[in-house]
Short mmCIF file of C-alpha atoms in Angstrom, two decimals:
data_model
loop_
_atom_site.label_atom_id
_atom_site.label_comp_id
_atom_site.label_asym_id
_atom_site.label_seq_id
_atom_site.Cartn_x
_atom_site.Cartn_y
_atom_site.Cartn_z
CA GLN A 1282 20.10 11.23 53.10
CA GLN A 1283 20.42 7.74 51.66
CA GLN A 1284 22.60 6.48 54.50
CA VAL A 1285 21.73 4.03 57.20
CA LYS A 1286 23.90 4.35 60.30
CA GLN A 1287 24.50 1.20 62.34
CA SER A 1288 26.05 0.72 65.76
CA PRO A 1289 27.96 -0.77 67.41
CA GLN A 1290 30.60 -1.94 64.95
CA SER A 1291 31.31 -5.00 67.10
CA LEU A 1292 29.68 -6.63 70.08
CA ILE A 1293 30.69 -9.42 72.42
CA VAL A 1294 28.18 -11.08 74.74
CA GLN A 1295 27.99 -14.19 76.84
CA LYS A 1296 25.69 -17.04 75.93
CA GLY A 1297 22.18 -16.19 77.06
CA GLY A 1298 22.79 -12.45 76.81
CA ILE A 1299 20.64 -10.06 74.78
CA PRO A 1300 22.71 -8.21 72.19
CA ILE A 1301 21.08 -5.09 70.77
CA ILE A 1302 22.08 -3.54 67.46
CA ASN A 1303 20.82 -0.11 66.50
CA CYS A 1304 20.23 1.61 63.17
CA ALA A 1305 19.15 5.10 62.20
CA TYR A 1306 18.05 6.48 58.87
CA GLU A 1307 17.15 9.88 57.41
CA ASN A 1308 15.24 9.14 54.24
CA THR A 1309 11.56 9.25 55.15
CA ALA A 1310 10.71 7.46 51.89
CA PHE A 1311 12.16 4.25 53.30
CA ASP A 1312 9.34 1.82 54.02
CA TYR A 1313 11.00 -1.56 54.35
CA PHE A 1314 13.61 -2.38 56.98
CA PRO A 1315 15.21 -5.84 56.85
CA TRP A 1316 18.01 -7.33 58.89
CA TYR A 1317 20.45 -9.67 57.23
CA GLN A 1318 22.81 -12.16 58.88
CA GLN A 1319 26.08 -13.11 57.25
CA PHE A 1320 28.43 -15.93 58.22
CA PRO A 1321 32.04 -16.00 56.97
CA GLY A 1322 32.26 -17.23 53.41
CA LYS A 1323 28.51 -16.95 52.88
CA GLY A 1324 26.20 -14.38 51.40
CA PRO A 1325 23.83 -12.39 53.62
CA ALA A 1326 20.56 -14.10 54.50
CA LEU A 1327 17.35 -12.40 55.56
CA LEU A 1328 16.72 -12.71 59.28
CA ILE A 1329 13.65 -10.59 59.89
CA ALA A 1330 12.07 -7.50 58.34
CA ILE A 1331 9.59 -4.81 59.37
CA ARG A 1332 7.49 -2.17 57.68
CA PRO A 1333 6.73 1.15 59.41
CA ASP A 1334 3.08 0.38 60.14
CA VAL A 1335 4.11 -1.67 63.20
CA SER A 1336 6.42 -0.81 66.08
CA GLU A 1337 7.64 -4.31 66.84
CA LYS A 1338 7.99 -7.65 65.11
CA LYS A 1339 9.14 -10.87 66.69
CA GLU A 1340 10.29 -14.07 65.00
CA GLY A 1341 11.64 -16.70 67.33
CA ARG A 1342 14.48 -15.20 69.36
CA PHE A 1343 14.80 -12.17 67.07
CA THR A 1344 12.84 -8.96 67.60
CA ILE A 1345 12.84 -5.71 65.65
CA SER A 1346 11.79 -2.56 67.45
CA PHE A 1347 10.86 0.35 65.19
CA ASN A 1348 10.50 4.01 66.13
CA LYS A 1349 9.14 5.90 63.15
CA SER A 1350 9.28 9.37 64.73
CA ALA A 1351 12.92 8.93 65.71
CA LYS A 1352 13.75 7.18 62.43
CA GLN A 1353 15.46 4.40 64.32
CA PHE A 1354 15.13 0.65 64.48
CA SER A 1355 16.94 -2.03 66.40
CA LEU A 1356 17.49 -5.77 66.52
CA HIS A 1357 17.33 -7.69 69.79
CA ILE A 1358 18.52 -11.29 70.01
CA MET A 1359 17.05 -13.08 73.00
CA ASP A 1360 18.92 -15.92 74.71
CA SER A 1361 21.86 -15.53 72.32
CA GLN A 1362 23.81 -18.64 71.37
CA PRO A 1363 27.36 -19.17 70.06
CA GLY A 1364 25.78 -20.11 66.72
CA ASP A 1365 24.45 -16.53 66.47
CA SER A 1366 28.03 -15.29 66.08
CA ALA A 1367 27.95 -13.58 62.70
CA THR A 1368 27.86 -10.15 61.08
CA TYR A 1369 24.49 -8.44 61.14
CA PHE A 1370 23.42 -5.77 58.67
CA CYS A 1371 20.42 -3.53 58.89
CA ALA A 1372 19.08 -2.17 55.63
CA ALA A 1373 16.34 0.00 54.20
CA SER A 1374 14.57 0.48 50.92
CA SER A 1375 11.65 2.38 49.46
CA LYS A 1376 8.82 1.47 47.08
CA THR A 1377 10.64 3.04 44.17
CA SER A 1378 14.06 1.55 44.84
CA GLY A 1379 13.28 -2.00 43.70
CA SER A 1380 15.87 -4.37 45.08
CA ARG A 1381 18.21 -1.51 45.93
CA LEU A 1382 18.86 -1.89 49.62
CA THR A 1383 20.84 0.71 51.54
CA PHE A 1384 22.84 -1.23 54.08
CA GLY A 1385 24.26 -0.20 57.42
CA GLU A 1386 27.95 -0.72 58.08
CA GLY A 1387 27.47 -4.05 59.83
CA THR A 1388 27.92 -5.34 63.38
CA GLN A 1389 30.21 -8.24 64.11
CA LEU A 1390 28.59 -10.20 66.94
CA THR A 1391 30.49 -12.73 69.03
CA VAL A 1392 28.59 -14.87 71.51
CA ASN A 1393 30.95 -16.58 73.93
CA PRO A 1394 29.95 -19.97 75.37
CA LYS B 665 14.99 -25.57 45.22
CA ALA B 666 18.53 -24.58 44.33
CA GLY B 667 19.78 -21.27 45.67
CA VAL B 668 21.54 -18.46 43.85
CA THR B 669 24.67 -19.74 42.17
CA GLN B 670 27.64 -17.53 41.42
CA THR B 671 30.70 -18.39 39.38
CA PRO B 672 33.59 -18.24 39.70
CA ARG B 673 33.89 -18.22 43.48
CA TYR B 674 37.43 -16.87 43.48
CA LEU B 675 39.52 -15.14 40.89
CA ILE B 676 42.71 -13.12 40.67
CA LYS B 677 43.29 -10.50 38.00
CA THR B 678 45.84 -7.80 37.37
CA ARG B 679 45.24 -4.10 36.94
CA GLY B 680 43.90 -3.16 33.52
CA GLN B 681 42.31 -6.53 32.83
CA GLN B 682 38.59 -7.13 32.67
CA VAL B 683 36.45 -9.70 34.43
CA THR B 684 33.04 -11.27 33.90
CA LEU B 685 31.08 -12.75 36.79
CA SER B 686 28.06 -14.97 36.38
CA CYS B 687 24.91 -15.43 38.44
CA SER B 688 22.11 -17.99 38.16
CA PRO B 689 19.06 -16.89 40.16
CA ILE B 690 16.59 -19.07 41.99
CA SER B 691 14.21 -20.67 39.51
CA GLY B 692 11.24 -18.39 38.92
CA HIS B 693 12.98 -15.23 40.12
CA ARG B 694 13.15 -12.56 37.45
CA SER B 695 14.87 -9.82 39.45
CA VAL B 696 18.64 -10.05 39.81
CA SER B 697 20.71 -7.44 41.60
CA TRP B 698 24.42 -7.10 42.21
CA TYR B 699 26.23 -5.75 45.26
CA GLN B 700 29.86 -5.03 46.02
CA GLN B 701 31.08 -5.84 49.52
CA THR B 702 34.34 -4.43 50.88
CA PRO B 703 35.61 -3.96 54.44
CA GLY B 704 35.79 -0.19 53.97
CA GLN B 705 32.58 0.57 52.09
CA GLY B 706 30.39 -2.30 53.23
CA LEU B 707 27.61 -3.53 50.97
CA GLN B 708 26.94 -1.24 48.04
CA PHE B 709 24.31 -1.65 45.33
CA LEU B 710 25.61 -1.92 41.78
CA PHE B 711 22.55 -2.53 39.61
CA GLU B 712 19.33 -4.49 39.23
CA TYR B 713 17.95 -6.29 36.22
CA PHE B 714 14.40 -7.43 35.63
CA SER B 715 13.26 -9.21 32.49
CA GLU B 716 16.51 -8.35 30.70
CA THR B 717 16.19 -4.61 31.46
CA GLN B 718 18.30 -2.63 33.87
CA ARG B 719 15.80 -1.28 36.35
CA ASN B 720 18.07 0.48 38.81
CA LYS B 721 21.70 1.54 38.97
CA GLY B 722 24.00 2.49 41.84
CA ASN B 723 26.79 5.05 41.94
CA PHE B 724 29.55 3.14 40.25
CA PRO B 725 31.63 4.19 37.24
CA GLY B 726 30.79 3.02 33.74
CA ARG B 727 33.50 0.36 33.97
CA PHE B 728 30.91 -1.67 35.85
CA SER B 729 28.23 -3.09 33.60
CA GLY B 730 25.82 -5.96 33.56
CA ARG B 731 23.23 -7.76 31.56
CA GLN B 732 20.49 -10.29 31.99
CA PHE B 733 19.51 -13.06 29.65
CA SER B 734 16.05 -14.36 28.78
CA ASN B 735 16.44 -17.20 31.31
CA SER B 736 17.07 -14.56 34.04
CA ARG B 737 20.73 -15.50 34.40
CA SER B 738 22.89 -12.42 34.77
CA GLU B 739 26.46 -11.41 34.22
CA MET B 740 28.39 -8.40 35.41
CA ASN B 741 31.55 -7.11 33.83
CA VAL B 742 34.25 -4.88 35.19
CA SER B 743 36.66 -3.42 32.65
CA THR B 744 40.05 -1.81 33.19
CA LEU B 745 40.37 -3.27 36.67
CA GLU B 746 41.77 -1.13 39.47
CA LEU B 747 43.21 -2.25 42.80
CA GLY B 748 40.16 -0.80 44.53
CA ASP B 749 37.89 -3.19 42.65
CA SER B 750 39.08 -6.01 44.90
CA ALA B 751 35.93 -7.10 46.66
CA LEU B 752 33.31 -9.75 47.17
CA TYR B 753 30.68 -9.38 44.46
CA LEU B 754 27.30 -10.64 45.55
CA CYS B 755 24.35 -11.47 43.37
CA ALA B 756 20.83 -11.59 44.75
CA SER B 757 17.60 -12.72 43.21
CA SER B 758 14.05 -11.98 44.28
CA LEU B 759 10.40 -12.01 43.32
CA LEU B 760 10.28 -8.20 43.25
CA GLY B 761 8.00 -7.06 40.47
CA GLN B 762 6.20 -10.37 40.39
CA GLY B 763 3.07 -9.37 42.24
CA ALA B 764 1.70 -10.95 45.39
CA ALA B 765 4.43 -13.58 45.55
CA ASN B 766 6.94 -10.91 46.42
CA THR B 767 7.88 -10.63 50.09
CA GLY B 768 10.68 -8.15 49.49
CA GLU B 769 13.31 -10.72 50.44
CA LEU B 770 16.57 -10.81 48.53
CA PHE B 771 18.26 -14.19 48.26
CA PHE B 772 22.00 -13.81 48.04
CA GLY B 773 24.56 -16.13 46.53
CA GLU B 774 27.88 -16.84 48.23
CA GLY B 775 29.65 -14.31 46.06
CA SER B 776 32.62 -14.09 43.74
CA ARG B 777 35.75 -12.90 45.48
CA LEU B 778 37.85 -10.81 43.12
CA THR B 779 41.42 -9.90 43.92
CA VAL B 780 43.14 -7.33 41.71
CA LEU B 781 46.94 -7.29 41.84
#
């Protein structure tokens, strides 16, 4: 029940494409859903996050869509660039879990020029 | 503002040895958490410290331990190393528990890569 399932495991798109990464969770206590971006040799960095009181959040080229009834959320990257090539992790936490994030398995994104 | 600093960045140990990793959080952050990252298991939560107290613990054996000092710096220790402990150990700091300033964001360091031979 604590798991967060992420797909796909890897994704290759052309520059300008719109990669979509999906995550699903089961624990209804989760109330915070961040996405982290990780480049090789670096730690993960927060990209964008959403709470379940909204169905969509947009920051620049990154958009989270959230479906509370389906317990699913996804990341869309508009006008993707080669510099977006990285590993993306979805995650979830609850009010009582402190800084304990439950991470998805990760998606390795490659944006070809 | 300096980010989260982890030392050492790389280390090699042999089975049975122990290791201590260090983490300096962002100034003003009192919450420090540790994660283990491996290709097979992904990112897994080890424990969280706040004001020198362990606030949360993941599902790792007792060989994994940590502590936090009064200046919020944290260390984690792994005793009796096993081959499976080879991983990237990430430290993250945040403003969790510090009222309105908290956005929920974790700020990760670049990690300590441990190889156990």
